[in-house]
């Protein structure tokens, strides 16, 4: 049997956060049930066609806001997966939860249904900032839920944070990092604000209602995160992700190392049999069982570049021998000029079989990645 990971997309939110361009909708509560039925059908059809072919290593229920669904739904989805697939012994199963759409009962329901990792979207520790970015919860609600997550017995918790938010000060971000690391979650993700077209922030920015931080301040905040979190025993294992020893997110490592995964749900993407498959993004089509997929057979060049730019996101980088094992061709043969250039100007460090980004390379990672695409 082959290893496989599963991603489940839940495209519902109570409100749209001002920075978010993810595929999610507010105000579709009346469609929750229809969506779940379509999702279960999609899972079942794949499982029937691929009976006994895969062993599931990780599951990630993301969104959107999976925790918005009524109690029972996640259990049904998990039961379907557990009935139809073979599960790895050390299965990692994550659910994303919004502190404004969560309760003790829901957390308990997740735990009772084989979910063993929970990812809480907090973003900032200050209520005025949470409001400013359109989050639906307060810090007090987050703390209560965090307490419940521990009470119920979750031993693997991620907290998402953001920096370079409008009006956020260095002091705010420092306080966020210190207070959150005091709670000792096993994993912390921290991303800087990126202005995405179609978001509320985008139109506010166009109207001149706020200014983006400059790169220098953004980098300063990023290194502040590294300093504070490393002192607290967190290891930066990917450009934006920190964890306590052996608590890396296995599911995300599947993405960064180009292992196979299947995505179920609206707009979910899969990497399977050297194909990239993307589900329909049309909500009505999806709930009416018309999941027209885009299927792209990946060319070798495409796979090489993905291997490099995804792999270099991890601070341990990639192994030249792994590239060879995967593609039966040497990385130097394909990317000699790029590698020579980046090694020479200090953006990439090469040590024996290993290639990784330097500190300068992390700051200019977009420049590096774009040369491999
Ligand atoms: S809760 Fe998450 S998915 Fe929903 S709008 Fe906010 S950031 Fe986007």
Coordinates of C-alpha atoms and ligand atoms in Angstrom, one line a residue:
X1 CA 0.0 0.0 0.0
X2 CA 1.1 3.6 -0.8
X3 CA 1.2 6.4 1.8
X4 CA -1.4 9.1 1.3
X5 CA -2.5 12.2 3.2
X6 CA -6.0 13.6 3.1
X7 CA -7.1 17.2 3.1
X8 CA -10.8 18.1 3.8
X9 CA -11.9 21.6 2.9
X10 CA -14.8 23.2 4.9
X11 CA -15.5 26.5 3.0
X12 CA -17.6 28.3 5.7
X13 CA -16.8 31.1 8.0
X14 CA -19.0 33.3 10.4
X15 CA -17.5 36.4 8.9
X16 CA -14.7 37.1 6.4
X17 CA -11.5 38.3 8.0
X18 CA -10.3 41.5 6.3
X19 CA -7.0 40.0 5.0
X20 CA -8.4 36.6 3.9
X21 CA -8.7 35.4 0.3
X22 CA -9.2 31.7 1.1
X23 CA -12.1 29.9 -0.6
X24 CA -14.7 30.4 2.2
X25 CA -18.1 32.0 2.5
X26 CA -20.1 33.6 5.2
X27 CA -23.9 33.2 5.6
X28 CA -24.3 29.7 4.0
X29 CA -25.4 27.9 7.2
X30 CA -28.4 26.5 5.3
X31 CA -26.1 24.6 3.0
X32 CA -24.0 22.9 5.7
X33 CA -25.9 19.7 5.4
X34 CA -25.9 19.5 1.6
X35 CA -22.2 20.3 1.6
X36 CA -21.5 17.5 4.1
X37 CA -23.5 15.0 1.9
X38 CA -21.5 16.0 -1.2
X39 CA -18.2 15.7 0.7
X40 CA -19.1 12.2 2.0
X41 CA -20.0 11.2 -1.5
X42 CA -16.7 12.4 -2.9
X43 CA -14.8 10.6 -0.2
X44 CA -16.7 7.4 -0.8
X45 CA -16.3 7.5 -4.6
X46 CA -12.5 7.9 -4.3
X47 CA -12.3 5.1 -1.7
X48 CA -14.3 2.7 -3.8
X49 CA -12.1 3.3 -6.9
X50 CA -8.9 3.0 -4.8
X51 CA -9.8 0.1 -2.4
X52 CA -6.8 -1.2 -0.4
X53 CA -4.4 1.0 -2.4
X54 CA -3.5 3.5 0.3
X55 CA -2.5 3.8 3.9
X56 CA -3.5 7.2 5.4
X57 CA -0.6 8.9 7.2
X58 CA -2.2 12.3 8.0
X59 CA -5.5 14.0 7.8
X60 CA -6.0 17.8 7.8
X61 CA -9.5 19.4 8.1
X62 CA -9.1 23.0 7.1
X63 CA -11.0 25.9 5.6
X64 CA -12.7 28.1 6.1
X65 CA -13.7 27.3 9.6
X66 CA -14.2 23.6 10.2
X67 CA -15.2 24.3 13.8
X68 CA -18.3 26.2 12.6
X69 CA -20.0 23.0 11.6
X70 CA -22.7 21.6 14.0
X71 CA -21.6 18.9 16.5
X72 CA -21.7 15.5 14.8
X73 CA -20.6 16.6 11.3
X74 CA -16.9 16.1 11.9
X75 CA -17.6 12.8 13.5
X76 CA -19.5 11.6 10.4
X77 CA -16.6 12.7 8.1
X78 CA -14.0 11.0 10.3
X79 CA -16.1 7.8 10.6
X80 CA -16.4 7.7 6.8
X81 CA -12.7 8.0 6.4
X82 CA -11.9 5.4 9.1
X83 CA -14.4 3.0 7.6
X84 CA -13.1 3.3 4.0
X85 CA -9.4 3.6 4.4
X86 CA -6.5 1.9 6.1
X87 CA -5.1 4.1 8.8
X88 CA -1.4 4.4 9.8
X89 CA -0.7 3.6 13.5
X90 CA 0.8 7.0 14.2
X91 CA -1.9 8.9 12.2
X92 CA -1.8 12.7 12.7
X93 CA -5.2 14.2 12.3
X94 CA -5.5 18.0 12.6
X95 CA -8.5 20.3 12.6
X96 CA -8.5 24.1 12.3
X97 CA -10.6 25.9 14.7
X98 CA -11.6 29.5 15.2
X99 CA -12.0 30.6 18.8
X100 CA -15.1 32.5 17.9
X101 CA -16.8 29.3 16.6
X102 CA -15.8 26.8 19.2
X103 CA -17.0 25.3 22.4
X104 CA -16.0 22.7 25.0
X105 CA -18.6 20.3 23.5
X106 CA -17.1 20.7 20.0
X107 CA -13.5 20.2 21.2
X108 CA -14.6 17.1 23.1
X109 CA -16.4 15.9 19.9
X110 CA -13.2 16.3 17.9
X111 CA -11.2 14.4 20.5
X112 CA -13.8 11.6 20.6
X113 CA -13.5 11.2 16.9
X114 CA -9.8 10.5 16.5
X115 CA -8.6 14.1 16.0
X116 CA -5.4 14.4 17.8
X117 CA -4.1 17.9 16.7
X118 CA -5.9 21.2 16.8
X119 CA -4.9 24.4 15.2
X120 CA -6.3 27.6 16.7
X121 CA -6.3 30.8 14.6
X122 CA -5.5 33.6 17.0
X123 CA -3.4 36.0 15.0
X124 CA -2.8 38.7 17.7
X125 CA -3.1 39.0 21.5
X126 CA -4.7 42.4 21.5
X127 CA -8.5 42.8 21.2
X128 CA -8.1 46.1 19.3
X129 CA -6.0 44.4 16.7
X130 CA -8.3 41.4 16.4
X131 CA -11.1 43.8 15.7
X132 CA -9.0 45.8 13.2
X133 CA -8.4 42.7 11.1
X134 CA -12.0 41.4 11.2
X135 CA -11.5 38.5 13.6
X136 CA -14.8 37.4 15.3
X137 CA -13.3 36.5 18.7
X138 CA -11.6 38.2 21.6
X139 CA -8.4 37.1 23.4
X140 CA -10.5 36.0 26.3
X141 CA -12.5 33.6 24.1
X142 CA -9.2 32.3 22.7
X143 CA -7.8 31.7 26.3
X144 CA -11.0 29.9 27.4
X145 CA -10.9 27.6 24.4
X146 CA -7.2 27.0 24.8
X147 CA -7.9 25.9 28.4
X148 CA -10.6 23.6 27.2
X149 CA -8.4 22.1 24.5
X150 CA -5.9 21.1 27.2
X151 CA -8.7 20.0 29.6
X152 CA -10.1 17.7 26.9
X153 CA -6.6 16.2 26.5
X154 CA -5.2 17.5 23.3
X155 CA -1.4 17.2 23.4
X156 CA -0.6 18.7 20.0
X157 CA -1.8 22.3 19.5
X158 CA -0.8 24.9 16.9
X159 CA -1.5 28.6 17.3
X160 CA -1.5 30.8 14.2
X161 CA -0.1 34.4 14.6
X162 CA 0.3 37.3 12.2
X163 CA 2.6 40.2 12.1
X164 CA 2.9 43.5 10.1
X165 CA -0.8 44.1 10.7
X166 CA -2.1 47.6 10.4
X167 CA -1.3 49.7 13.5
X168 CA 0.4 46.7 15.1
X169 CA 3.4 47.9 17.1
X170 CA 6.6 46.1 17.8
X171 CA 5.5 46.0 21.4
X172 CA 2.2 44.4 20.4
X173 CA 3.9 41.6 18.5
X174 CA 6.5 41.1 21.3
X175 CA 3.7 40.8 23.8
X176 CA 1.8 38.3 21.5
X177 CA 4.9 36.1 21.1
X178 CA 5.7 36.2 24.8
X179 CA 2.2 35.5 26.1
X180 CA 1.6 32.7 23.5
X181 CA 4.9 31.0 24.1
X182 CA 4.1 31.1 27.9
X183 CA 1.1 28.9 27.1
X184 CA 3.5 26.3 25.6
X185 CA 1.6 25.2 22.5
X186 CA 3.6 22.5 20.7
X187 CA 3.5 24.5 17.4
X188 CA 3.3 28.1 16.4
X189 CA 2.9 29.4 12.8
X190 CA 3.5 33.1 12.2
X191 CA 2.9 34.8 8.9
X192 CA 3.3 38.4 7.8
X193 CA 0.3 40.2 6.3
X194 CA 0.1 39.8 2.6
X195 CA -2.3 42.1 0.7
X196 CA -4.5 39.9 -1.5
X197 CA -6.7 41.2 -4.2
X198 CA -10.4 40.9 -3.5
X199 CA -10.0 41.3 0.3
X200 CA -11.4 44.1 2.4
X201 CA -7.9 45.2 3.2
X202 CA -7.1 45.5 -0.5
X203 CA -9.9 47.9 -1.1
X204 CA -9.0 49.8 2.1
X205 CA -5.4 50.0 0.9
X206 CA -6.5 51.3 -2.5
X207 CA -8.5 54.0 -0.8
X208 CA -5.4 54.9 1.3
X209 CA -7.0 53.9 4.6
X210 CA -3.9 52.1 5.8
X211 CA -0.3 51.7 4.9
X212 CA 1.6 48.5 4.6
X213 CA 4.7 48.0 6.7
X214 CA 8.0 48.4 4.9
X215 CA 10.2 45.3 4.4
X216 CA 12.7 46.5 7.0
X217 CA 10.2 46.5 9.8
X218 CA 8.6 43.3 8.5
X219 CA 12.0 41.6 8.7
X220 CA 12.6 43.0 12.1
X221 CA 9.4 41.5 13.4
X222 CA 10.2 38.2 11.8
X223 CA 13.6 38.0 13.6
X224 CA 11.9 39.1 16.8
X225 CA 9.7 36.0 16.5
X226 CA 12.7 33.8 15.9
X227 CA 14.6 35.2 18.9
X228 CA 11.8 35.0 21.3
X229 CA 10.5 31.6 20.3
X230 CA 13.9 30.0 20.1
X231 CA 14.7 31.2 23.6
X232 CA 11.4 29.4 24.6
X233 CA 12.6 26.1 23.1
X234 CA 10.9 26.4 19.7
X235 CA 12.7 25.3 16.6
X236 CA 12.2 27.2 13.3
X237 CA 11.8 24.2 11.0
X238 CA 10.1 26.0 8.1
X239 CA 10.2 29.7 7.1
X240 CA 7.0 30.4 9.0
X241 CA 6.7 27.5 11.4
X242 CA 8.1 26.8 14.8
X243 CA 7.7 23.7 17.0
X244 CA 8.8 22.0 20.2
X245 CA 11.1 19.0 19.5
X246 CA 9.4 16.3 17.3
X247 CA 6.2 18.3 17.0
X248 CA 6.5 19.4 13.3
X249 CA 3.3 19.3 11.4
X250 CA 3.5 16.0 9.5
X251 CA 0.8 17.0 7.1
X252 CA 2.5 20.2 6.0
X253 CA 5.7 18.3 5.5
X254 CA 3.8 16.1 3.1
X255 CA 3.2 19.2 1.0
X256 CA 6.8 20.5 1.3
X257 CA 8.3 17.2 0.3
X258 CA 5.8 16.6 -2.5
X259 CA 4.4 13.4 -1.1
X260 CA 1.0 12.3 -2.4
X261 CA -2.2 13.8 -0.9
X262 CA -5.9 13.8 -1.9
X263 CA -8.0 16.9 -1.3
X264 CA -11.8 16.5 -0.8
X265 CA -14.2 19.4 -0.8
X266 CA -14.7 22.6 -2.7
X267 CA -11.6 23.8 -4.5
X268 CA -9.4 21.2 -2.8
X269 CA -6.3 20.2 -4.6
X270 CA -4.5 16.9 -4.8
X271 CA -1.1 15.6 -5.9
X272 CA -1.5 12.1 -6.9
X273 CA 0.1 9.8 -9.6
X274 CA 2.1 12.8 -10.8
X275 CA -1.0 14.8 -11.5
X276 CA -2.3 18.0 -9.9
X277 CA -6.1 17.8 -9.5
X278 CA -8.2 20.8 -8.4
X279 CA -11.8 20.4 -7.5
X280 CA -14.5 22.8 -8.8
X281 CA -14.6 26.1 -7.0
X282 CA -18.3 26.5 -7.9
X283 CA -20.2 26.0 -4.7
X284 CA -23.6 25.2 -6.3
X285 CA -21.9 22.7 -8.7
X286 CA -20.1 21.0 -5.8
X287 CA -23.2 20.5 -3.6
X288 CA -25.1 19.3 -6.6
X289 CA -22.5 16.6 -7.2
X290 CA -21.1 18.2 -10.3
X291 CA -17.5 18.3 -9.3
X292 CA -15.8 19.2 -12.5
X293 CA -12.1 18.8 -11.8
X294 CA -9.1 20.5 -13.4
X295 CA -6.5 17.8 -14.0
X296 CA -2.9 18.7 -14.9
X297 CA -0.4 16.1 -15.8
X298 CA 2.8 17.5 -14.3
X299 CA 5.8 17.9 -16.6
X300 CA 9.2 16.9 -15.2
X301 CA 10.4 20.5 -15.2
X302 CA 7.4 21.4 -13.0
X303 CA 8.1 18.6 -10.6
X304 CA 11.8 19.6 -10.3
X305 CA 11.0 23.2 -9.5
X306 CA 8.3 22.2 -6.9
X307 CA 10.7 19.9 -5.3
X308 CA 13.2 22.7 -4.8
X309 CA 11.0 25.7 -3.9
X310 CA 8.9 23.7 -1.5
X311 CA 11.8 21.8 0.0
X312 CA 13.8 25.0 0.5
X313 CA 11.0 26.3 2.7
X314 CA 12.2 23.9 5.4
X315 CA 15.2 25.1 7.3
X316 CA 16.9 21.7 6.8
X317 CA 16.6 22.2 3.1
X318 CA 16.9 19.4 0.6
X319 CA 19.3 16.6 -0.2
X320 CA 20.8 16.4 -3.6
X321 CA 20.6 12.6 -3.3
X322 CA 16.8 12.8 -2.7
X323 CA 16.4 14.8 -5.9
X324 CA 18.3 12.1 -7.7
X325 CA 16.3 9.3 -6.1
X326 CA 13.0 11.0 -7.0
X327 CA 13.8 12.0 -10.6
X328 CA 16.8 9.9 -11.6
X329 CA 18.7 13.0 -12.7
X330 CA 21.2 15.1 -10.8
X331 CA 20.1 18.5 -9.5
X332 CA 23.3 20.0 -10.7
X333 CA 22.5 19.0 -14.2
X334 CA 19.2 20.8 -14.2
X335 CA 19.9 23.8 -12.0
X336 CA 23.7 24.3 -12.1
X337 CA 23.6 28.0 -13.0
X338 CA 21.0 29.0 -10.4
X339 CA 22.7 27.0 -7.7
X340 CA 26.2 28.4 -8.5
X341 CA 24.8 31.9 -8.5
X342 CA 22.9 31.6 -5.2
X343 CA 25.8 29.8 -3.4
X344 CA 28.2 32.5 -4.6
X345 CA 26.1 35.4 -3.4
X346 CA 25.3 33.7 -0.1
X347 CA 21.6 33.0 -0.5
X348 CA 22.0 29.2 -0.5
X349 CA 24.3 27.2 1.7
X350 CA 25.6 23.9 0.3
X351 CA 27.2 21.4 2.7
X352 CA 28.0 18.0 1.2
X353 CA 24.7 16.5 0.1
X354 CA 22.6 19.3 1.7
X355 CA 21.3 22.5 0.2
X356 CA 19.4 25.1 2.3
X357 CA 18.6 28.8 2.4
X358 CA 20.9 31.1 4.4
X359 CA 19.5 33.8 6.6
X360 CA 19.8 36.2 3.7
X361 CA 18.2 33.6 1.5
X362 CA 15.2 33.4 3.8
X363 CA 14.7 37.1 3.6
X364 CA 14.9 37.0 -0.2
X365 CA 13.2 33.6 -0.6
X366 CA 10.8 34.9 -3.2
X367 CA 13.7 35.9 -5.4
X368 CA 15.3 32.5 -4.9
X369 CA 12.2 30.5 -5.6
X370 CA 11.2 32.5 -8.7
X371 CA 14.5 31.5 -10.3
X372 CA 13.7 27.8 -9.9
X373 CA 10.2 28.1 -11.4
Ligands
LIG1 S1 -11.6 32.5 9.7 FE1 -9.9 31.8 8.5 S2 -10.7 31.1 6.5 FE2 -12.3 32.3 7.6 S3 -12.1 34.4 6.8 FE3 -10.9 34.3 8.7 S4 -8.8 33.7 8.0 FE4 -10.2 33.3 6.3

